[in-house]
Structures are given as structure tokens and as C-alpha cells.
CSV table of C-alpha atoms (C1' of nucleotides) in Angstrom, one decimal:
chain,number,residue,atom,x,y,z
A,1,MET,CA,63.2,77.4,92.3
A,2,ILE,CA,62.8,80.9,93.7
A,3,LEU,CA,65.6,82.8,95.1
A,4,SER,CA,64.3,83.1,98.7
A,5,GLU,CA,63.7,79.5,98.9
A,6,LEU,CA,66.9,78.3,97.5
A,7,LEU,CA,68.7,80.6,100.4
A,8,LYS,CA,66.3,79.0,103.0
A,9,SER,CA,66.9,75.2,101.7
A,10,LYS,CA,70.6,75.9,101.2
A,11,ARG,CA,70.8,76.9,104.7
A,12,GLU,CA,68.9,74.4,106.5
A,13,ASN,CA,71.0,71.7,104.4
A,14,LYS,CA,74.0,73.2,106.2
A,15,LYS,CA,72.4,73.5,109.6
A,16,LEU,CA,73.1,76.8,110.1
A,17,LEU,CA,71.1,79.3,111.9
A,18,LEU,CA,69.3,82.4,110.9
A,19,ARG,CA,71.8,84.3,113.5
A,20,GLU,CA,74.8,82.2,112.1
A,21,VAL,CA,74.2,83.2,108.5
A,22,ALA,CA,73.2,86.7,109.7
A,23,SER,CA,77.0,87.5,111.1
A,24,MET,CA,78.3,86.0,108.1
A,25,ILE,CA,76.7,88.6,105.8
A,26,ASP,CA,76.9,91.2,108.6
A,27,VAL,CA,73.2,92.1,109.0
A,28,ASP,CA,70.5,91.4,111.7
A,29,THR,CA,69.1,88.1,112.2
A,30,ALA,CA,65.6,89.2,111.1
A,31,LEU,CA,66.8,90.7,107.6
A,32,ILE,CA,67.7,87.1,106.9
A,33,SER,CA,64.5,86.0,107.8
A,34,LYS,CA,62.7,88.3,106.0
A,35,ILE,CA,65.1,87.2,102.8
A,36,GLU,CA,64.2,84.0,103.3
A,37,LYS,CA,60.5,85.0,103.8
A,38,GLY,CA,60.7,86.8,100.5
A,39,ASP,CA,59.9,89.9,102.4
A,40,ARG,CA,63.1,91.6,101.4
A,41,LYS,CA,65.4,91.4,98.5
A,42,PRO,CA,69.1,91.2,99.3
A,43,THR,CA,71.6,93.7,98.1
A,44,ARG,CA,74.1,92.4,95.5
A,45,GLU,CA,76.7,92.7,97.9
A,46,GLN,CA,74.8,90.2,100.3
A,47,ILE,CA,74.1,87.8,97.3
A,48,LYS,CA,78.0,87.7,97.1
A,49,LYS,CA,78.2,86.9,100.7
A,50,LEU,CA,75.4,84.6,100.4
A,51,ALA,CA,76.9,82.6,98.1
A,52,ILE,CA,80.3,82.3,99.9
A,53,ALA,CA,78.5,81.9,103.1
A,54,LEU,CA,75.9,79.2,101.6
A,55,ASP,CA,78.3,77.7,99.1
A,56,ILE,CA,76.2,78.6,96.3
A,57,ASN,CA,77.5,79.3,92.8
A,58,TYR,CA,77.5,82.9,92.8
A,59,SER,CA,76.9,83.3,89.0
A,60,LYS,CA,73.7,80.9,89.3
A,61,LEU,CA,72.5,83.4,92.5
A,62,LEU,CA,73.2,86.6,90.8
A,63,LYS,CA,71.4,85.1,88.1
A,64,LEU,CA,68.7,84.2,89.9
A,65,TRP,CA,68.6,87.7,91.8
A,66,ILE,CA,68.4,89.5,88.5
A,67,SER,CA,65.8,87.5,87.1
A,68,GLU,CA,63.6,88.5,90.3
A,69,LYS,CA,64.2,92.1,89.9
A,70,ILE,CA,62.9,91.5,86.2
A,71,TYR,CA,60.0,89.4,87.3
A,72,GLU,CA,58.9,92.3,89.9
A,73,ASP,CA,59.1,94.5,86.9
A,74,VAL,CA,56.7,92.9,84.6
A,75,LYS,CA,54.8,90.4,86.7
A,76,ASN,CA,51.8,92.6,86.7
A,77,GLU,CA,51.8,93.5,83.1
A,78,ASP,CA,49.7,92.2,80.4
A,79,VAL,CA,52.8,92.9,77.7
A,80,ALA,CA,55.1,91.2,80.2
A,81,ILE,CA,56.2,88.5,77.8
A,82,ASP,CA,56.4,90.8,74.9
A,83,ALA,CA,58.7,93.5,76.5
A,84,ILE,CA,61.2,91.0,78.0
A,85,LYS,CA,61.5,89.5,74.2
A,86,LEU,CA,62.0,92.8,73.3
A,87,THR,CA,64.7,93.4,75.7
A,88,LEU,CA,66.1,90.1,74.8
A,89,LYS,CA,66.5,91.4,71.0
A,90,ARG,CA,68.1,94.6,71.6
A,91,LEU,CA,70.5,92.7,73.8
A,92,LYS,CA,71.4,90.3,70.8
A,93,VAL,CA,71.8,93.0,68.8
A,94,GLU,CA,74.6,94.2,70.9
A,95,GLU,CA,76.8,91.7,71.7
B,1,MET,CA,64.0,102.1,68.1
B,2,ILE,CA,64.8,103.4,71.5
B,3,LEU,CA,61.7,105.0,73.8
B,4,SER,CA,63.6,108.3,73.9
B,5,GLU,CA,64.0,108.2,70.0
B,6,LEU,CA,60.3,107.3,69.3
B,7,LEU,CA,58.9,110.2,71.3
B,8,LYS,CA,61.3,112.8,69.9
B,9,SER,CA,60.6,111.4,66.2
B,10,LYS,CA,57.0,111.4,66.7
B,11,ARG,CA,57.0,114.8,68.3
B,12,GLU,CA,58.7,116.3,65.4
B,13,ASN,CA,56.3,114.6,62.6
B,14,LYS,CA,53.9,116.4,64.3
B,15,LYS,CA,55.8,119.4,64.3
B,16,LEU,CA,54.8,120.0,68.2
B,17,LEU,CA,57.1,122.0,70.5
B,18,LEU,CA,58.6,120.7,73.6
B,19,ARG,CA,56.4,123.3,75.3
B,20,GLU,CA,53.4,122.2,73.3
B,21,VAL,CA,53.7,118.5,74.6
B,22,ALA,CA,54.6,119.5,77.7
B,23,SER,CA,51.7,121.2,78.6
B,24,MET,CA,49.8,118.2,77.3
B,25,ILE,CA,51.4,115.9,79.8
B,26,ASP,CA,51.2,118.5,82.2
B,27,VAL,CA,55.1,119.0,82.9
B,28,ASP,CA,57.8,121.2,82.4
B,29,THR,CA,59.2,121.6,79.2
B,30,ALA,CA,62.7,120.7,80.6
B,31,LEU,CA,61.3,117.4,81.9
B,32,ILE,CA,60.4,116.5,78.3
B,33,SER,CA,64.0,117.3,76.9
B,34,LYS,CA,65.4,115.5,79.3
B,35,ILE,CA,62.9,112.3,78.3
B,36,GLU,CA,63.8,113.0,74.6
B,37,LYS,CA,67.5,113.1,75.5
B,38,GLY,CA,67.2,109.6,77.8
B,39,ASP,CA,68.0,111.2,80.9
B,40,ARG,CA,64.8,110.7,82.8
B,41,LYS,CA,62.4,108.2,82.6
B,42,PRO,CA,58.7,109.1,82.0
B,43,THR,CA,56.4,107.6,84.7
B,44,ARG,CA,53.7,105.2,83.7
B,45,GLU,CA,51.3,108.4,83.6
B,46,GLN,CA,53.4,110.3,81.3
B,47,ILE,CA,53.7,107.1,78.7
B,48,LYS,CA,50.0,107.2,79.1
B,49,LYS,CA,49.7,110.9,78.3
B,50,LEU,CA,52.3,110.9,75.9
B,51,ALA,CA,50.7,107.9,74.3
B,52,ILE,CA,48.0,110.5,73.4
B,53,ALA,CA,49.8,113.4,72.7
B,54,LEU,CA,51.8,111.7,70.1
B,55,ASP,CA,49.2,109.2,68.9
B,56,ILE,CA,51.2,106.6,69.4
B,57,ASN,CA,49.5,102.9,70.0
B,58,TYR,CA,49.5,102.8,74.1
B,59,SER,CA,50.6,99.1,74.2
B,60,LYS,CA,53.2,99.3,72.2
B,61,LEU,CA,54.8,102.5,73.9
B,62,LEU,CA,54.2,100.5,77.1
B,63,LYS,CA,56.0,97.6,76.0
B,64,LEU,CA,59.2,99.8,75.1
B,65,TRP,CA,58.8,101.7,78.5
B,66,ILE,CA,59.0,98.5,80.2
B,67,SER,CA,61.6,96.9,78.0
B,68,GLU,CA,63.5,99.6,79.1
B,69,LYS,CA,63.5,99.4,82.8
B,70,ILE,CA,64.4,95.8,82.1
B,71,TYR,CA,67.5,96.6,80.0
B,72,GLU,CA,68.6,99.1,83.2
B,73,ASP,CA,68.6,96.1,85.4
B,74,VAL,CA,70.5,94.1,83.3
B,75,LYS,CA,72.6,96.4,80.9
B,76,ASN,CA,76.1,95.5,82.8
B,77,GLU,CA,75.6,92.0,83.5
B,78,ASP,CA,77.4,89.4,82.3
B,79,VAL,CA,74.4,87.0,83.3
B,80,ALA,CA,72.1,89.3,81.4
B,81,ILE,CA,70.5,87.1,78.9
B,82,ASP,CA,70.3,84.1,81.0
B,83,ALA,CA,68.4,85.8,83.6
B,84,ILE,CA,66.0,87.2,81.2
B,85,LYS,CA,65.3,83.6,79.8
B,86,LEU,CA,65.0,82.5,83.0
B,87,THR,CA,62.6,85.0,83.8
B,88,LEU,CA,60.5,84.3,80.7
B,89,LYS,CA,60.4,80.4,81.4
B,90,ARG,CA,59.0,81.7,84.6
B,91,LEU,CA,56.3,83.5,83.3
B,92,LYS,CA,55.5,81.0,80.4
B,93,VAL,CA,55.0,78.4,83.7
B,94,GLU,CA,52.5,80.8,85.3
B,95,GLU,CA,50.3,81.5,82.4
C,1,DT,C1',74.1,140.8,63.3
C,2,DT,C1',70.5,141.3,66.8
C,3,DA,C1',66.2,139.8,68.9
C,4,DT,C1',63.4,136.1,69.9
C,5,DT,C1',62.0,131.6,70.3
C,6,DT,C1',63.1,126.8,71.5
C,7,DC,C1',66.0,123.6,74.1
C,8,DT,C1',69.4,121.7,77.4
C,9,DT,C1',71.8,121.5,81.5
C,10,DG,C1',72.5,121.6,86.1
C,11,DT,C1',70.9,121.6,90.7
C,12,DC,C1',67.7,122.0,94.5
C,13,DG,C1',64.0,120.3,97.8
C,14,DA,C1',60.3,117.4,98.1
C,15,DA,C1',58.2,113.0,97.8
C,16,DT,C1',58.7,108.0,97.7
C,17,DT,C1',61.1,104.0,98.2
C,18,DT,C1',64.5,101.0,99.8
C,19,DT,C1',67.2,99.4,103.8
C,20,DG,C1',68.2,97.6,108.1
C,21,DT,C1',67.5,97.5,112.9
C,22,DC,C1',64.9,97.0,117.1
C,23,DT,C1',61.6,95.0,120.5
C,24,DA,C1',58.5,91.9,121.2
C,25,DA,C1',55.4,88.0,119.9
C,26,DA,C1',55.5,83.3,117.9
C,27,DA,C1',57.0,79.0,116.9
C,28,DT,C1',60.2,74.9,117.7
C,29,DA,C1',63.3,72.3,120.4
C,30,DG,C1',64.4,70.2,124.7
D,1,DC,C1',57.7,74.7,131.3
D,2,DT,C1',61.9,76.9,129.9
D,3,DA,C1',65.3,78.3,126.3
D,4,DT,C1',66.3,79.4,121.9
D,5,DT,C1',65.2,80.3,117.3
D,6,DT,C1',62.4,82.5,114.0
D,7,DT,C1',59.0,86.2,113.0
D,8,DA,C1',56.5,90.2,112.5
D,9,DG,C1',55.7,95.2,113.0
D,10,DA,C1',57.4,100.0,113.7
D,11,DC,C1',60.6,102.9,112.9
D,12,DA,C1',64.4,106.0,111.7
D,13,DA,C1',68.2,106.4,108.0
D,14,DA,C1',69.9,106.1,103.5
D,15,DA,C1',69.0,106.0,98.8
D,16,DT,C1',66.1,107.1,94.7
D,17,DT,C1',63.0,109.2,92.1
D,18,DC,C1',60.6,113.0,90.8
D,19,DG,C1',59.5,117.9,89.2
D,20,DA,C1',60.4,122.5,89.1
D,21,DC,C1',62.8,126.7,88.4
D,22,DA,C1',66.8,129.2,86.4
D,23,DA,C1',70.3,130.0,83.2
D,24,DG,C1',73.0,129.3,79.3
D,25,DA,C1',73.3,127.3,74.8
D,26,DA,C1',71.2,126.7,70.2
D,27,DA,C1',68.6,127.2,66.5
D,28,DT,C1',65.6,130.3,64.0
D,29,DA,C1',63.7,134.8,62.6
D,30,DA,C1',63.9,139.4,61.5
DNA sequence: TTATTTCTTGTCGAATTTTGTCTAAAATAG
DNA sequence: CTATTTTAGACAAAATTCGACAAGAAATAA
């Protein structure tokens, strides 16, 4: 499940309007709409607030958010998978 | 081996001056210095030119470059490894 | 040592990207 | 149809990236 989809489905489950979520997050309604459409990425702070507003596990949401950042970095690259594996190796050496 | 280290060691192996590499890449010497110190990231175009100038396999260099971009995204995150694995899954589903 | 060359660092402005809001149109609900 | 919600586009502000310049530090040569 993609981040934008998750946010939208969670909001709908809770029967909240974009307007209501927007006010909890302190942004314009249009921005929430865009986030749910995948047109804009939420900031880290917004992710935190969204987790609370929509009652989503923060760590899970953050993971998804970071994962999409990575995905954006690599999505059109031939070496995407290799590059990711390389990063994984590096992180494992460090820990 | 980190990107900056690789670039520096390759240059030294070829006994090239920063100034010389800089002129091949069409940038200021200071910029190459910073890249070798890890203070600046080369652009994609510069990676291409560096691969030629220093006789490094382009695909390998690109992989390293992308990997460091990813690394920057996740380096201070608790969920770094999980987020990466999640991205990997997504990529594998797609391919 | 002194002189010369190479390398490094800090800072600035330009260019690009990201972010958020406003307005108005499109879609949906009543 | 009317009222409300959602979406799309345009724009400005803020943040980030990028490259150059200049001054100084470090290394090397004479």
C-alpha cells in the first residue's frame, strides 16, 4: 500500500473530511487533497501529525514515507536494486 | 568504498591534479576538492564525466552515487533498514 | 628558508526545487 | 437545483542546490 492510498483510506474509514484533517494538520485543504492524490509529499512534521489525526502507527507511517523517498530516488534507474542493496550492506556494516 | 574516496584514489593513481580533473569536468577546482572531501555531491552529469576522466566503470560509479543518495535519506533513521527493504520489495514486484 | 604550486575552506548570488495558499472549476451529496 | 466537498492550476515564499570566486593552509620544490 502506497502512502497516499493509506492516508486516504484511513481518513475515509474515520469518516473525516479533507477540511477536518487539514485543520488538524494546520494546512490548507488543497494540500491534503494533493497528498492523498500523491501530487505532493507531506513533510516529516506533517507525517507526525497525520499519524495522530488518522490514528496510524507513527513508525509504520514514517517507514512508508522514507521508503517513498528512496523510491523516488531510484525509480528510473537501471541499477536501482543494486544501489539499494549496496546501501543496505553499508548500513549493516555500520550497525 | 565511499564515492569520495574512490574518486580521490582513482585520481591519485592516475597522478592527476585536481586542476586537471576540474578542467576535464568543466568545473572549478574547488568543487572537485569538495567532492573528494565529501562536502558536495557531484551531479549526474559530473558523474558521467568523472567516469570518463578517471576511467571508472560508469555503471559502478552511478550505483555508488545513487547509493549515497539513499544513504543520505535514511542515515539517521531508526527504521532505515526496514524502509529500504520495503522499497526493495516494491521494486521487485514491479520488475 | 623562501617561493611556487596545489589543495581547502568559507561565502556569495543565481538557479532550481519544494512548499503552501488562493481561486475557481469539477465532482458529489442532499 | 443547491450546498458542500474535492481537485486542479497558478502563483509567491521558502528552502535547497549549484557553481564560482577569493583568501588562506598545506604540501612541494628550489
